[in-house]
PDB file of C-alpha atoms in Angstrom:
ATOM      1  CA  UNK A   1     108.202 109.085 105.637  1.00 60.00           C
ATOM      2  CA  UNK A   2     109.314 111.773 103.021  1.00 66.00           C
ATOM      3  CA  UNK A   3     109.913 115.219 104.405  1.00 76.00           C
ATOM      4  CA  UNK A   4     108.802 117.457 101.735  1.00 88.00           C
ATOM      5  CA  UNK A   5     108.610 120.726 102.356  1.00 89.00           C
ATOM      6  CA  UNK A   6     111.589 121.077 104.679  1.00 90.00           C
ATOM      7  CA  UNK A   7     113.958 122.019 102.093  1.00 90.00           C
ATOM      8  CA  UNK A   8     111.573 124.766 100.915  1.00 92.00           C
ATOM      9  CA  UNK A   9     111.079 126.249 104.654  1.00 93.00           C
ATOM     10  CA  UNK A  10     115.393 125.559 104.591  1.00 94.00           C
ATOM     11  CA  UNK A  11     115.858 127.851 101.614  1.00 94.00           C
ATOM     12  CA  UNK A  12     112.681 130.889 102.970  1.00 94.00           C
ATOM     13  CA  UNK A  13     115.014 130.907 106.122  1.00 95.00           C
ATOM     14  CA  UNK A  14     118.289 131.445 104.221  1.00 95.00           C
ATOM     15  CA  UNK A  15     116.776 133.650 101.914  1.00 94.00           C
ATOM     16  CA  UNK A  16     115.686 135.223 105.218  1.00 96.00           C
ATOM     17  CA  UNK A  17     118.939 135.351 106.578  1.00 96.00           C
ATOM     18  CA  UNK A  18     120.235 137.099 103.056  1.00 95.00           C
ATOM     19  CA  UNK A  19     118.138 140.044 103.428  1.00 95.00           C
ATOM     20  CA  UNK A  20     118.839 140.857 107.151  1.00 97.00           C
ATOM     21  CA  UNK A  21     122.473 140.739 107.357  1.00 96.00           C
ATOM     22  CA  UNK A  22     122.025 143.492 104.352  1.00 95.00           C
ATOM     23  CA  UNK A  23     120.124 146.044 106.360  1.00 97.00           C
ATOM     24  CA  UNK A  24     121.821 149.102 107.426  1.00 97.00           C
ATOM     25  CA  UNK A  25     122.079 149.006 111.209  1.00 97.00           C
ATOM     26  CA  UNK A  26     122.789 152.898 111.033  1.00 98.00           C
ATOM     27  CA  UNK A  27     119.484 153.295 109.189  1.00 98.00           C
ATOM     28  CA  UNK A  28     117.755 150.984 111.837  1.00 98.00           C
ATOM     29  CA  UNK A  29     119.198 153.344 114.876  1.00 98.00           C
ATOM     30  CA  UNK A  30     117.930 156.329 113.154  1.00 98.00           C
ATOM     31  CA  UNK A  31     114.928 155.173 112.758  1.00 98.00           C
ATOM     32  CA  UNK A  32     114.416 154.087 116.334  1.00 98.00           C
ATOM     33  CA  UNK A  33     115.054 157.081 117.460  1.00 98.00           C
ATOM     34  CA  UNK A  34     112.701 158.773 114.997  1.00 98.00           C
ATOM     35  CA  UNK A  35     109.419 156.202 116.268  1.00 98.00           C
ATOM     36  CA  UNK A  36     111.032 156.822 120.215  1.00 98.00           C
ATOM     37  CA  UNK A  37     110.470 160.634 119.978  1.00 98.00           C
ATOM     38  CA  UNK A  38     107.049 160.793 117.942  1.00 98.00           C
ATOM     39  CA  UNK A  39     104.016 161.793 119.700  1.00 98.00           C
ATOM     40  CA  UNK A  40     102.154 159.935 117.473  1.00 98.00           C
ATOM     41  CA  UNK A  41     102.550 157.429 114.701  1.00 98.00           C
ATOM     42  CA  UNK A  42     100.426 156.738 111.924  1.00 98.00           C
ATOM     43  CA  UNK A  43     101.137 153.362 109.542  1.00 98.00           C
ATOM     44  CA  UNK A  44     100.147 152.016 106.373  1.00 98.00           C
ATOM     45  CA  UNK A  45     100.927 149.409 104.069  1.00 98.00           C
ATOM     46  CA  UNK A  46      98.745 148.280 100.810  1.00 97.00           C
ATOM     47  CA  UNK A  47      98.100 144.367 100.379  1.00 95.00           C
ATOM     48  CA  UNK A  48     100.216 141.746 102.532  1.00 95.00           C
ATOM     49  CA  UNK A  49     102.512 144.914 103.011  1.00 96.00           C
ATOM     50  CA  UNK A  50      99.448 146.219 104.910  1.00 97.00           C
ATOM     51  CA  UNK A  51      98.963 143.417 107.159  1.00 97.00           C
ATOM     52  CA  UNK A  52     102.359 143.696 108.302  1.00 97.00           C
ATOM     53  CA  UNK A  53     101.954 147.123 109.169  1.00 98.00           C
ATOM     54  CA  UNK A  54      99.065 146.713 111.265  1.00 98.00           C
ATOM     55  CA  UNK A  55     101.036 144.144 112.911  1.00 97.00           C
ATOM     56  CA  UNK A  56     103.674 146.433 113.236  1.00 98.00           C
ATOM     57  CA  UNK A  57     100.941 148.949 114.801  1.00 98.00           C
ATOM     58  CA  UNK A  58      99.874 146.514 117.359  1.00 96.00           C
ATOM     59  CA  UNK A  59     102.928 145.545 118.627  1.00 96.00           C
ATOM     60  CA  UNK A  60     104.096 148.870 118.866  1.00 97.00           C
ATOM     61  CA  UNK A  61     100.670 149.795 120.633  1.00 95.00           C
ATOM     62  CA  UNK A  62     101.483 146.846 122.905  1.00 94.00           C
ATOM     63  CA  UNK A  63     104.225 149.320 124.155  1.00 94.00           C
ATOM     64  CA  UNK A  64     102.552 152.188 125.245  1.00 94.00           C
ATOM     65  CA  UNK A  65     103.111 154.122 122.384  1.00 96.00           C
ATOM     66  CA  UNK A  66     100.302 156.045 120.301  1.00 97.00           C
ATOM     67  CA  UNK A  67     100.073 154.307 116.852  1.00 98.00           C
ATOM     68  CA  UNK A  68      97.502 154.620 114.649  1.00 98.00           C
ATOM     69  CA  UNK A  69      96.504 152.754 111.352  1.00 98.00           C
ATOM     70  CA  UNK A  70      95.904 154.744 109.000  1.00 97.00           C
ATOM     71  CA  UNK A  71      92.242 154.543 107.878  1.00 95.00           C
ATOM     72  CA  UNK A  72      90.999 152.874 110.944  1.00 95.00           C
ATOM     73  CA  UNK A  73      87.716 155.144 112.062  1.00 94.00           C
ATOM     74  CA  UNK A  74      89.720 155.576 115.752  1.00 94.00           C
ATOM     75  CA  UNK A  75      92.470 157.317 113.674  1.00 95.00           C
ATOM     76  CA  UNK A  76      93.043 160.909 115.096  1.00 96.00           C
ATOM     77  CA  UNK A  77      94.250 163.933 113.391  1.00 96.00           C
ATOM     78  CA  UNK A  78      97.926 164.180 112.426  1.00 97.00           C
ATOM     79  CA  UNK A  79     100.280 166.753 113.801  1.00 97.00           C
ATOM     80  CA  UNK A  80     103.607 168.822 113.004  1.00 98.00           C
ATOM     81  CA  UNK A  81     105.775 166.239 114.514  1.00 97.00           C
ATOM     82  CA  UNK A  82     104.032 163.097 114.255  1.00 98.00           C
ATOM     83  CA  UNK A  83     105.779 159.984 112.596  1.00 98.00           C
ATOM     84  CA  UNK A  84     104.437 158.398 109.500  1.00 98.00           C
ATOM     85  CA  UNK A  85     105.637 154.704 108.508  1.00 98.00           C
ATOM     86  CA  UNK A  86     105.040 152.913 105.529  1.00 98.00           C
ATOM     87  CA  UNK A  87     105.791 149.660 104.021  1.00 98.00           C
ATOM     88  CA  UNK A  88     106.163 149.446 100.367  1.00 96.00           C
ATOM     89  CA  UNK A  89     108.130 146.706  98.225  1.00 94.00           C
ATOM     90  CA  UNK A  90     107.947 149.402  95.532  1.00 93.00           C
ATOM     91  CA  UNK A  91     107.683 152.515  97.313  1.00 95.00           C
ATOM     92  CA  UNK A  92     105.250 153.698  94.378  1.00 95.00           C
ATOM     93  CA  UNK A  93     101.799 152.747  95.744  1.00 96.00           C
ATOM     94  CA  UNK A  94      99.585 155.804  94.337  1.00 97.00           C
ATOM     95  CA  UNK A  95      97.462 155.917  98.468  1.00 97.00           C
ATOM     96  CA  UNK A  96     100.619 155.729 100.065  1.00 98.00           C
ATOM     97  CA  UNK A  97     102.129 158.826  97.913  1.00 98.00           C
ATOM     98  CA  UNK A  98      98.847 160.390  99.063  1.00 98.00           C
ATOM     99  CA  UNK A  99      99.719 159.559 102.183  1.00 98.00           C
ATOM    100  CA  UNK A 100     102.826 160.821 102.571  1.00 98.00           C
ATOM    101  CA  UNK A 101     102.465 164.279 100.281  1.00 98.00           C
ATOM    102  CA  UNK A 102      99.390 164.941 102.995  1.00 98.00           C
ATOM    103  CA  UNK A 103     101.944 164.245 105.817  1.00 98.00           C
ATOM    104  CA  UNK A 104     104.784 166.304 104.664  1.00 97.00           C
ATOM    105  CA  UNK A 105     102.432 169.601 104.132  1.00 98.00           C
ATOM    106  CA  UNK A 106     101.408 168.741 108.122  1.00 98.00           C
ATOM    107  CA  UNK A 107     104.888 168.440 109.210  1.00 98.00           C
ATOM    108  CA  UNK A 108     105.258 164.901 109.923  1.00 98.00           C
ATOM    109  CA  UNK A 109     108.667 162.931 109.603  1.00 98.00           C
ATOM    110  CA  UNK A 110     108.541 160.269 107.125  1.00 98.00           C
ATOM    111  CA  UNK A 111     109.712 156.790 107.328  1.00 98.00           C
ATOM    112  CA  UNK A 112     109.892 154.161 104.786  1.00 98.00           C
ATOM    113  CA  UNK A 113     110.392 150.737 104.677  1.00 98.00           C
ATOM    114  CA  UNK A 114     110.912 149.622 100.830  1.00 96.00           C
ATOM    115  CA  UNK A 115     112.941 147.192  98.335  1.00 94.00           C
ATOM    116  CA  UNK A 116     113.547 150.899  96.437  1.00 93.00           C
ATOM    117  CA  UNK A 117     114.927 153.404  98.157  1.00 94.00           C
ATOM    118  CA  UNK A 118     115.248 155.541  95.091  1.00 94.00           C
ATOM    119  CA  UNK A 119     111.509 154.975  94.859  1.00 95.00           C
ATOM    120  CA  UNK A 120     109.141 158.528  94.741  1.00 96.00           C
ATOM    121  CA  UNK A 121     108.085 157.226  98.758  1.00 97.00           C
ATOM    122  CA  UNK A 122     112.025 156.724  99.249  1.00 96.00           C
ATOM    123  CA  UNK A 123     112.944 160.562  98.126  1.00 97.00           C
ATOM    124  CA  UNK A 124     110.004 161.939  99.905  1.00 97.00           C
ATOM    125  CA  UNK A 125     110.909 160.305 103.273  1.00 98.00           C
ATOM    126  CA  UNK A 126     112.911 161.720 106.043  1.00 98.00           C
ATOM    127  CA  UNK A 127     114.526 158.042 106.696  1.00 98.00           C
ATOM    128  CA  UNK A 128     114.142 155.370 104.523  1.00 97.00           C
ATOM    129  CA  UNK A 129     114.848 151.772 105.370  1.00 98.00           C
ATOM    130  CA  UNK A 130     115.993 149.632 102.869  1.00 96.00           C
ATOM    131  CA  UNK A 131     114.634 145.915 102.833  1.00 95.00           C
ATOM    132  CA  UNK A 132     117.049 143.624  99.959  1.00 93.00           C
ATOM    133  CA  UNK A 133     114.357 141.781  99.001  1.00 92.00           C
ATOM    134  CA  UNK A 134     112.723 141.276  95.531  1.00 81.00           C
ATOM    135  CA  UNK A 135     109.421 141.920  94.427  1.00 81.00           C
ATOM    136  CA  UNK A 136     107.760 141.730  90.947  1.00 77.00           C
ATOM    137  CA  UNK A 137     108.738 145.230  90.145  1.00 71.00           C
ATOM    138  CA  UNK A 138     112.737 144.744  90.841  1.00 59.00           C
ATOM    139  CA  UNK A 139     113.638 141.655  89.088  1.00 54.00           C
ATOM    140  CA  UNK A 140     115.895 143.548  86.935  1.00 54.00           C
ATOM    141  CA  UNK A 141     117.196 145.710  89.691  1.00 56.00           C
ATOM    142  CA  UNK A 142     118.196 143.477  92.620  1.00 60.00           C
ATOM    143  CA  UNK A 143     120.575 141.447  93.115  1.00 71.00           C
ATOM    144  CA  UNK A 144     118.936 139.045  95.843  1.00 73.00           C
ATOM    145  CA  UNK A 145     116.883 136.406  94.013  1.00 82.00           C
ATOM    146  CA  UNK A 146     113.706 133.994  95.624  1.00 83.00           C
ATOM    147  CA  UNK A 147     112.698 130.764  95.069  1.00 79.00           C
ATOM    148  CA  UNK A 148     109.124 132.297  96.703  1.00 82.00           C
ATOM    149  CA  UNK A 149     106.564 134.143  94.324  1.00 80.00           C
ATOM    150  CA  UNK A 150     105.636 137.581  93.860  1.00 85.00           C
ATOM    151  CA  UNK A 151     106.783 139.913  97.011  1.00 86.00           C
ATOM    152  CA  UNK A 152     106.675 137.087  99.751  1.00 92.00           C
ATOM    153  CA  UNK A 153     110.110 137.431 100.791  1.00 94.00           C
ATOM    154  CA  UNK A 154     109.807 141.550 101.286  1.00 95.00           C
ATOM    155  CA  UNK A 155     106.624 140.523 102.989  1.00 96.00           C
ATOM    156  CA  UNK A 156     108.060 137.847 105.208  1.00 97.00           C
ATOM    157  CA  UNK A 157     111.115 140.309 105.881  1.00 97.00           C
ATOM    158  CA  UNK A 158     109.169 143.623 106.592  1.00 98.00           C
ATOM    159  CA  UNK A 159     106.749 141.547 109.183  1.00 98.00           C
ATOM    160  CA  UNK A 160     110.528 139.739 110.833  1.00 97.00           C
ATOM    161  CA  UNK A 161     112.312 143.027 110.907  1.00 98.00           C
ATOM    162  CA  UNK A 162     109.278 145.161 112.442  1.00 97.00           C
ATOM    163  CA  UNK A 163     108.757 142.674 115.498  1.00 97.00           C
ATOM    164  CA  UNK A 164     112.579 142.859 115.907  1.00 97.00           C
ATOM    165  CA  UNK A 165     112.185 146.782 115.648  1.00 97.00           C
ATOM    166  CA  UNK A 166     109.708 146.027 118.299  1.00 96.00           C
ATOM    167  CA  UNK A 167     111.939 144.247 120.523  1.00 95.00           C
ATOM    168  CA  UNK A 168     114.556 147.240 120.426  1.00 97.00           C
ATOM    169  CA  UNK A 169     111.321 149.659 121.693  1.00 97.00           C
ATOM    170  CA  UNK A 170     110.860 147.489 124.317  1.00 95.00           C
ATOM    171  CA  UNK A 171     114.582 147.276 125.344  1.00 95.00           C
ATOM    172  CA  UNK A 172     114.514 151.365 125.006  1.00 95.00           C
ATOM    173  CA  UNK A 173     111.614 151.496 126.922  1.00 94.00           C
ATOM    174  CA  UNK A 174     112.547 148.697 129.629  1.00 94.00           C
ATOM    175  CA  UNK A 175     109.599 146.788 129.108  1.00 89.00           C
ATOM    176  CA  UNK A 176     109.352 143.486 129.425  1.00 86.00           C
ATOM    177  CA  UNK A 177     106.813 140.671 127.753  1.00 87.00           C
ATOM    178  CA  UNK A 178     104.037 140.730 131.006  1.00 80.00           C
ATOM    179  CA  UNK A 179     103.919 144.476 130.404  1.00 83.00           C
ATOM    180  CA  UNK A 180     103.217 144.611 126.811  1.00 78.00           C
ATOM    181  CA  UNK A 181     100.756 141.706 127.533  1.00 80.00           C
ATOM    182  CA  UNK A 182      98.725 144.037 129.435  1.00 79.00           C
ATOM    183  CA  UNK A 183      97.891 145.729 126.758  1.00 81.00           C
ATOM    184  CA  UNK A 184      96.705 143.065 124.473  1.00 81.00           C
ATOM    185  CA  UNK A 185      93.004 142.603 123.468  1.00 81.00           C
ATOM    186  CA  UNK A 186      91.171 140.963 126.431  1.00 77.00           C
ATOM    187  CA  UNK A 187      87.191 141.704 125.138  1.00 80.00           C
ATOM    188  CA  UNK A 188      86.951 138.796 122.126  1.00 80.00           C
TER     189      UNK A 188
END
């Protein structure tokens, strides 16, 4: 039997591997401690940047924290102190400027999660987190290249490195994999 897509999952993981050992583990402290202290979070992504985001949400839900999606009817009122996150390959998603000019006139700290951190969401944000990974708009601008099309690889990073982030909450919060469970869906 031919193995055929092997070396394609071979060169997603190294491609994989590329962007994480470029992420600022400074930048990744900071904001730890930002999404530690918040009251609330809020979240919000556009696209396959979205869905990670929610993921992001639930698994940060999973461990007792309140985290909202924003847009979701159950989304409550924002607050001067609350913690806004978003994911953008770009950073210049028109709703998630919205977003974030709305949360900075509230008093909310800021956190992006972008391939630009020069981007109009990167300047506006308290912390932002740069992912090395390319997406249609940075071809000419980065340096990492993809065999994968479009923004997979910022996708497939941003999801990785937010369940990661997730496993440092739960180490900060000593809570282990039976307690987050708990708080999983049990009604479907």
């Amino acid at each position: 039997m031919i193995i055929i897509i092997y070396p394609i999952l071979k060169e997603i993981n190294e491609e994989l591997h590329s962007v994480f050992k470029k992420i600022n583990e400074d930048t990744v402290e900071e904001v730890l401690s930002y999404i530690l202290k918040a009251p609330q979070m809020f979240v919000a992504g556009v696209g396959r940047s979205g869905y990670m985001m929610r993921a992001f949400a639930m698994r940060l839900m999973h461990a007792k924290l309140n985290v909202f999606v924003i847009g979701d009817t159950e989304t409550p009122g924002a607050k001067k102190g609350d913690l806004l996150i978003l994911g953008s390959g770009s950073g210049e998603t028109e709703s998630l400027k919205a977003y974030a000019s709305k949360a900075k006139k509230l008093g909310l700290n800021i956190i992006t999660i972008t391939s630009f951190p020069d981007s109009t969401l990167g300047k506006i944000s308290n912390v932002r987190l740069h992912i090395p990974a390319p997406t249609p708009k940075s071809k000419k601008t980065s340096k990492q290249v993809s065999i994968q099309p479009m923004a997979n690889l910022f996708e497939q990073s941003l999801l990785i490195f937010s369940d990661a982030l997730s496993m440092k909450v739960m180490e900060a919060k000593n809570l282990n994999s039976n307690e987050m469970f708990s708080r999983h869906a049990n009604l479907e």
